[in-house]
XYZ file of C-alpha atoms in Angstrom:
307
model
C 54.424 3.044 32.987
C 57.494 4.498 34.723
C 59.809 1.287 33.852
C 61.876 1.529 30.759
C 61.514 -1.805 28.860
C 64.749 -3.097 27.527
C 65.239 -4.436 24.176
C 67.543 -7.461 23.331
C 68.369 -8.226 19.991
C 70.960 -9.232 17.448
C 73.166 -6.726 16.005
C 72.512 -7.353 12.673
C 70.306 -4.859 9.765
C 67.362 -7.140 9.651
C 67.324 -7.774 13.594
C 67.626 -4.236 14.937
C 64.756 -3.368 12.247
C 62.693 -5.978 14.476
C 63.367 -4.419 17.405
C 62.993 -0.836 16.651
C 59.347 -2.266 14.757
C 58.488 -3.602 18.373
C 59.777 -0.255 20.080
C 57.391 2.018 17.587
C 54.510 -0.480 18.887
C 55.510 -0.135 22.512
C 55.585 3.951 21.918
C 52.650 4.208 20.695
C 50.622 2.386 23.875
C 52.728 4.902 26.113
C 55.369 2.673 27.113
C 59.008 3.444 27.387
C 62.160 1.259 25.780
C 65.738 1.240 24.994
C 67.120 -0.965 22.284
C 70.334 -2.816 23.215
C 72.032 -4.924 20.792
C 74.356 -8.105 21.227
C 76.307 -10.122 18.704
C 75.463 -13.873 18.595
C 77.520 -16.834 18.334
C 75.423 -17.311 15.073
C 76.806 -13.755 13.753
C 80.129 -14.222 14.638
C 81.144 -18.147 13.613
C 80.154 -17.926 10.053
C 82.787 -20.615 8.485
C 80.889 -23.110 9.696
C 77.337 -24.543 8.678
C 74.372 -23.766 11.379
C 74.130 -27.399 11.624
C 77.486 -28.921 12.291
C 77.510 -25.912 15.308
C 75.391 -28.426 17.046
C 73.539 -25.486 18.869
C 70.144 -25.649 19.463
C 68.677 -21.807 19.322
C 72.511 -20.172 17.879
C 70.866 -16.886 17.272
C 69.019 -16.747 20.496
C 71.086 -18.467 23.005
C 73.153 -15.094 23.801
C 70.396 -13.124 24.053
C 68.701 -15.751 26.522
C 71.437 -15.858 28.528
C 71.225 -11.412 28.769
C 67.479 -12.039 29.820
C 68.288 -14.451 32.893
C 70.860 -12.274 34.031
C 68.832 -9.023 33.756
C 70.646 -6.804 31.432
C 67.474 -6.622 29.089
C 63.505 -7.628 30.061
C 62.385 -8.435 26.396
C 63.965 -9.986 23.641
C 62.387 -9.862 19.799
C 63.591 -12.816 17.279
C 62.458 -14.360 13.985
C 60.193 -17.093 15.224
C 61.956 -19.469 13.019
C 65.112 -19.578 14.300
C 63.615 -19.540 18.036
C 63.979 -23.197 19.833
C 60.451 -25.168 20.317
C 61.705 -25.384 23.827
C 62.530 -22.218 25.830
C 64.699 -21.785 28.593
C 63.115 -22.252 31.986
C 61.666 -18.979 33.027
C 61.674 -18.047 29.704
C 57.958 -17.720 28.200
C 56.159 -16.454 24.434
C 54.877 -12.768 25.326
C 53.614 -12.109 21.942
C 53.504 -12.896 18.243
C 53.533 -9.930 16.092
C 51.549 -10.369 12.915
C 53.023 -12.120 10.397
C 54.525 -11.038 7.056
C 55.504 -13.004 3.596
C 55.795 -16.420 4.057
C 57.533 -17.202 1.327
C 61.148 -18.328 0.317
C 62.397 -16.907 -3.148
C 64.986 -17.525 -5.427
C 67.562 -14.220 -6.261
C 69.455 -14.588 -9.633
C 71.999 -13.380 -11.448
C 69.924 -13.551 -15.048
C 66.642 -15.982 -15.333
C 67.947 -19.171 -14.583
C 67.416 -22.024 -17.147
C 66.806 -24.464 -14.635
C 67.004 -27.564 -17.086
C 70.476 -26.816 -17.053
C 72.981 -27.408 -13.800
C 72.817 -24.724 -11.757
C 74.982 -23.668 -8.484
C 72.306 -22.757 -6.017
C 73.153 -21.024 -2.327
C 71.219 -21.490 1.112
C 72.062 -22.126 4.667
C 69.080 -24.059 5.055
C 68.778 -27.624 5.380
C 65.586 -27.203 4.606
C 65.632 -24.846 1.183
C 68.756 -27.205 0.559
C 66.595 -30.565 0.736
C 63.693 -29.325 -0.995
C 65.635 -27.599 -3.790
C 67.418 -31.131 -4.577
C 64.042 -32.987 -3.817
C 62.827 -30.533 -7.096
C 66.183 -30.464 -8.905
C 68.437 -33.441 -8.634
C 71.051 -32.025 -11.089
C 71.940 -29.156 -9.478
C 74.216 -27.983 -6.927
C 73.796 -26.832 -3.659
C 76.583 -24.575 -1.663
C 76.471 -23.359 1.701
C 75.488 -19.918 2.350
C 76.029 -18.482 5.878
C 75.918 -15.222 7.246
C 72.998 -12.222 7.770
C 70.634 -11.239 4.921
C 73.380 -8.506 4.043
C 76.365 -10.316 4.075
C 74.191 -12.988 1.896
C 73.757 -10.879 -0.691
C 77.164 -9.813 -0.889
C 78.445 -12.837 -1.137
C 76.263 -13.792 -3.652
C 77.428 -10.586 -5.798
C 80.937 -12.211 -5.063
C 80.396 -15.630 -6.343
C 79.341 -17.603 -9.512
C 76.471 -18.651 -7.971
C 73.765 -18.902 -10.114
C 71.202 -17.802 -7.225
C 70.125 -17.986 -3.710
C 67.431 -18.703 -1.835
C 66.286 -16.039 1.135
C 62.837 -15.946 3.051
C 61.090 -12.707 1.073
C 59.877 -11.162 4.663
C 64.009 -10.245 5.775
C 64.434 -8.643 2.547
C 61.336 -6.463 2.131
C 61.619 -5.427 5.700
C 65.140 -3.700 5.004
C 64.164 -2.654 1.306
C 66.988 -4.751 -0.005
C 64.719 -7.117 -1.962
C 66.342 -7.087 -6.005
C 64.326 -6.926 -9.127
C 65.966 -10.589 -10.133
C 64.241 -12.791 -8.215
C 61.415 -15.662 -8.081
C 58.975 -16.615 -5.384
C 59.218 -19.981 -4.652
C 55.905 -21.355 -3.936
C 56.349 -24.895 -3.910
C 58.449 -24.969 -1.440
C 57.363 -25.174 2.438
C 58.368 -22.724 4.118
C 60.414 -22.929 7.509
C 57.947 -23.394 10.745
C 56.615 -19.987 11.687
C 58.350 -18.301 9.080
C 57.877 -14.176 8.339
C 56.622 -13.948 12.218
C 58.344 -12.299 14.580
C 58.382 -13.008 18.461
C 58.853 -11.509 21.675
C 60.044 -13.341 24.505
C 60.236 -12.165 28.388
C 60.735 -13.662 31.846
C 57.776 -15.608 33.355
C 57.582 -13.005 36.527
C 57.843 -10.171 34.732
C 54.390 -8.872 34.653
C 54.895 -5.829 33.831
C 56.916 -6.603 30.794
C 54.149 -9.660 29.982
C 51.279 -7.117 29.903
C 53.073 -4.823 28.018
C 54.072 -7.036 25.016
C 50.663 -8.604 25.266
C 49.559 -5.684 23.640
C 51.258 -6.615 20.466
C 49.748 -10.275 20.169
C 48.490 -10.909 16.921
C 46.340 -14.305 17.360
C 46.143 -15.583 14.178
C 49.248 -15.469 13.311
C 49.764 -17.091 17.127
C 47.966 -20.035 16.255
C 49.200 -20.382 13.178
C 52.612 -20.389 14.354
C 51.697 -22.571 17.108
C 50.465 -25.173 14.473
C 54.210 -25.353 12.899
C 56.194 -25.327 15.895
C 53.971 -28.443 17.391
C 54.525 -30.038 13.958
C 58.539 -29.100 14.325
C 58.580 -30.297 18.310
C 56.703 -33.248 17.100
C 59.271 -34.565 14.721
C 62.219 -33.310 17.103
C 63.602 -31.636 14.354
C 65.378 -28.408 16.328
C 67.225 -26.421 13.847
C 68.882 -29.289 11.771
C 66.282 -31.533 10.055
C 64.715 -30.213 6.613
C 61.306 -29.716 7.877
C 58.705 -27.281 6.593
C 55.411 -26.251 7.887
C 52.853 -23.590 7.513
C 49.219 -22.861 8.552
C 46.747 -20.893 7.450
C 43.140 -19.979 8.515
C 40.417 -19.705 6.068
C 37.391 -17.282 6.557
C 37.582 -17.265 10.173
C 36.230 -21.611 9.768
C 38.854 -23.635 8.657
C 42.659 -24.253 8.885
C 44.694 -25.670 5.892
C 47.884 -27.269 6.764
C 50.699 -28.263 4.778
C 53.656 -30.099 6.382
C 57.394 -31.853 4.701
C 59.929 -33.926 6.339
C 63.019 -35.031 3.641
C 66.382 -36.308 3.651
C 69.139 -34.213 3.765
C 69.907 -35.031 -0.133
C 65.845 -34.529 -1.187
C 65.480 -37.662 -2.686
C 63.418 -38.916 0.454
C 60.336 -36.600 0.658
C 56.897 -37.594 3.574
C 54.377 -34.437 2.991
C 51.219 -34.099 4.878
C 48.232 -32.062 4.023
C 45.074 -31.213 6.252
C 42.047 -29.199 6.920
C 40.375 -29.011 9.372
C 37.730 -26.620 11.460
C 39.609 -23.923 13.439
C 37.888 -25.608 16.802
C 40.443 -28.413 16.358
C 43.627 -26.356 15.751
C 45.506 -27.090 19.411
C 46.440 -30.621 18.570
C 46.624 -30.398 14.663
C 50.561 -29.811 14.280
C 51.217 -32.890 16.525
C 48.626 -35.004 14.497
C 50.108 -34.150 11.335
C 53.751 -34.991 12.372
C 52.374 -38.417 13.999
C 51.264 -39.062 10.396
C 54.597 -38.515 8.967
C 56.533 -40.329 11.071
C 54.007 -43.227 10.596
C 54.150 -42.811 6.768
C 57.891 -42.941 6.237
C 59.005 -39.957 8.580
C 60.340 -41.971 11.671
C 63.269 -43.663 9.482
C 64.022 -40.459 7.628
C 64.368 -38.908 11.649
C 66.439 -41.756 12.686
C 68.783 -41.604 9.776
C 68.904 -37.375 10.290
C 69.754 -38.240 14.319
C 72.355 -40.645 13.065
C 74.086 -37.855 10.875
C 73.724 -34.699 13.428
C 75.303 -37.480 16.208
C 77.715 -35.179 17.809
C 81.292 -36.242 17.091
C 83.383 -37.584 20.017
């Protein structure tokens, strides 16, 4: 255990919390780490929506990039925004186990949500599924990390924003005001967290190995095939999440939409935990054949990068 295992990550409150989590873990086994922060292209263009970037993987691309050219061995993300498809010689070491998987709702007062509301989010997704549920209200782009969200939402008349619960409990910034949103699907692999190292690095592999939590693997695994499936990347409104039932069964629950919600293909399944490897690809197949593969071709048509 002589080698000192280097930490990528983002810069950011929430990110560096991940890492030093995954440092405290790699500790306690015996190993040693340093933690070395980068700023992402995600971080620093924040005028623009995630979308119209037309990056695959914004948050992770700069750390990727650090791992291939050796100036860290390990790199820990939110599984969400990590690409279906890694870099070559890029691999999954581990997926830590997982935390809320909700979205929720922060407000300035209960909303009446008869009325027309402002609403904030980044998210295609929480955008498209907000709209699917409320047609008459508004929807403003929100970009930025967790802390910078919450500012801004302090700055604005918003009447709320939507965040994923897990970021905010993990850096006890979580308000009183807020409400969990439990109808809506929840991003693919959402609350996990993921460590990523090169293929040949065996040392680092075995390490982080340690860490693996396999539910929450498979689960993930379900919602990423499901993602992959659909060829979503990071720009279609697509939720998915997985969960296993007494050790027997997994329940799945899968949305594709439009990007104004009033197009909406949902998929639910359950099925023994024997058949989980192909489930996420079976459940986007039935998607696509119910309604999904027009919604796709119109979202391909709209994300066409401009000349």
């Amino acid at each position: 255990m002589s080698k000192t295992i280097r930490i990528g990550t983002r810069d950011s409150e929430l990110a560096l919390w991940q890492a030093h989590t995954v440092q405290k873990q790699l500790h306690d086994l015996g190993y040693k780490t340093d933690i070395i922060a980068v700023k992402s292209q995600g971080d620093i263009i924040l005028d623009k929506p995630l979308y119209e970037l037309g990056i695959t993987g914004i948050f992770t691309k700069t750390l990727d990039i650090a791992m291939i050219n050796g100036q860290v061995d390990i790199a820990v993300h939110s599984m969400k925004d990590v690409p279906t498809a890694l870099p070559q010689g890029i691999v999954q070491a581990a997926v830590l186990e997982r935390a809320n998987i909700l979205d929720i709702l922060v407000h300035k007062g209960h909303p009446d949500f008869h009325n027309e509301n402002t609403i904030a989010t980044g998210s295609l997704r929480r955008q498209a599924q907000w709209l699917n549920r409320y047609p008459h209200h508004h929807v403003v782009d929100l970009r930025g990390n967790v802390n910078t969200r919450m500012q801004k939402l302090k700055d604005n008349d918003w009447n709320g924003a939507v965040f994923a619960a897990a970021g905010l409990e993990r850096i006890n910034i979580k308000p009183e005001n807020f409400i969990d949103l439990d109808w809506m699907v929840p991003a693919p692999a959402q609350g996990a967290m993921v460590v990523v190292a090169m293929g040949n690095d065996n040392f680092c592999l075995d390490a982080v190995s340690e860490l693996n939590d396999v539910e929450t693997e498979v689960c993930t695994h379900i919602e990423r095939q499901f993602l992959k499936t659909l060829e979503g990347g990071c720009t279609a409104p697509i939720g998915a999440i997985a969960k296993i039932i007494d050790d027997e069964e997994i329940v799945f629950k899968g949305v594709l939409l439009s990007l104004d919600g009033k197009e909406k293909v949902a998929v639910e399944k359950s099925v023994p935990i024997q058949e989980w490897k192909k489930l996420g690809y079976y459940c986007a197949q039935e998607v696509l054949e119910n309604g999904g593969a027009a919604i796709m071709e119109v979202l391909r048509k709209q994300f066409k990068p401009k000349d």
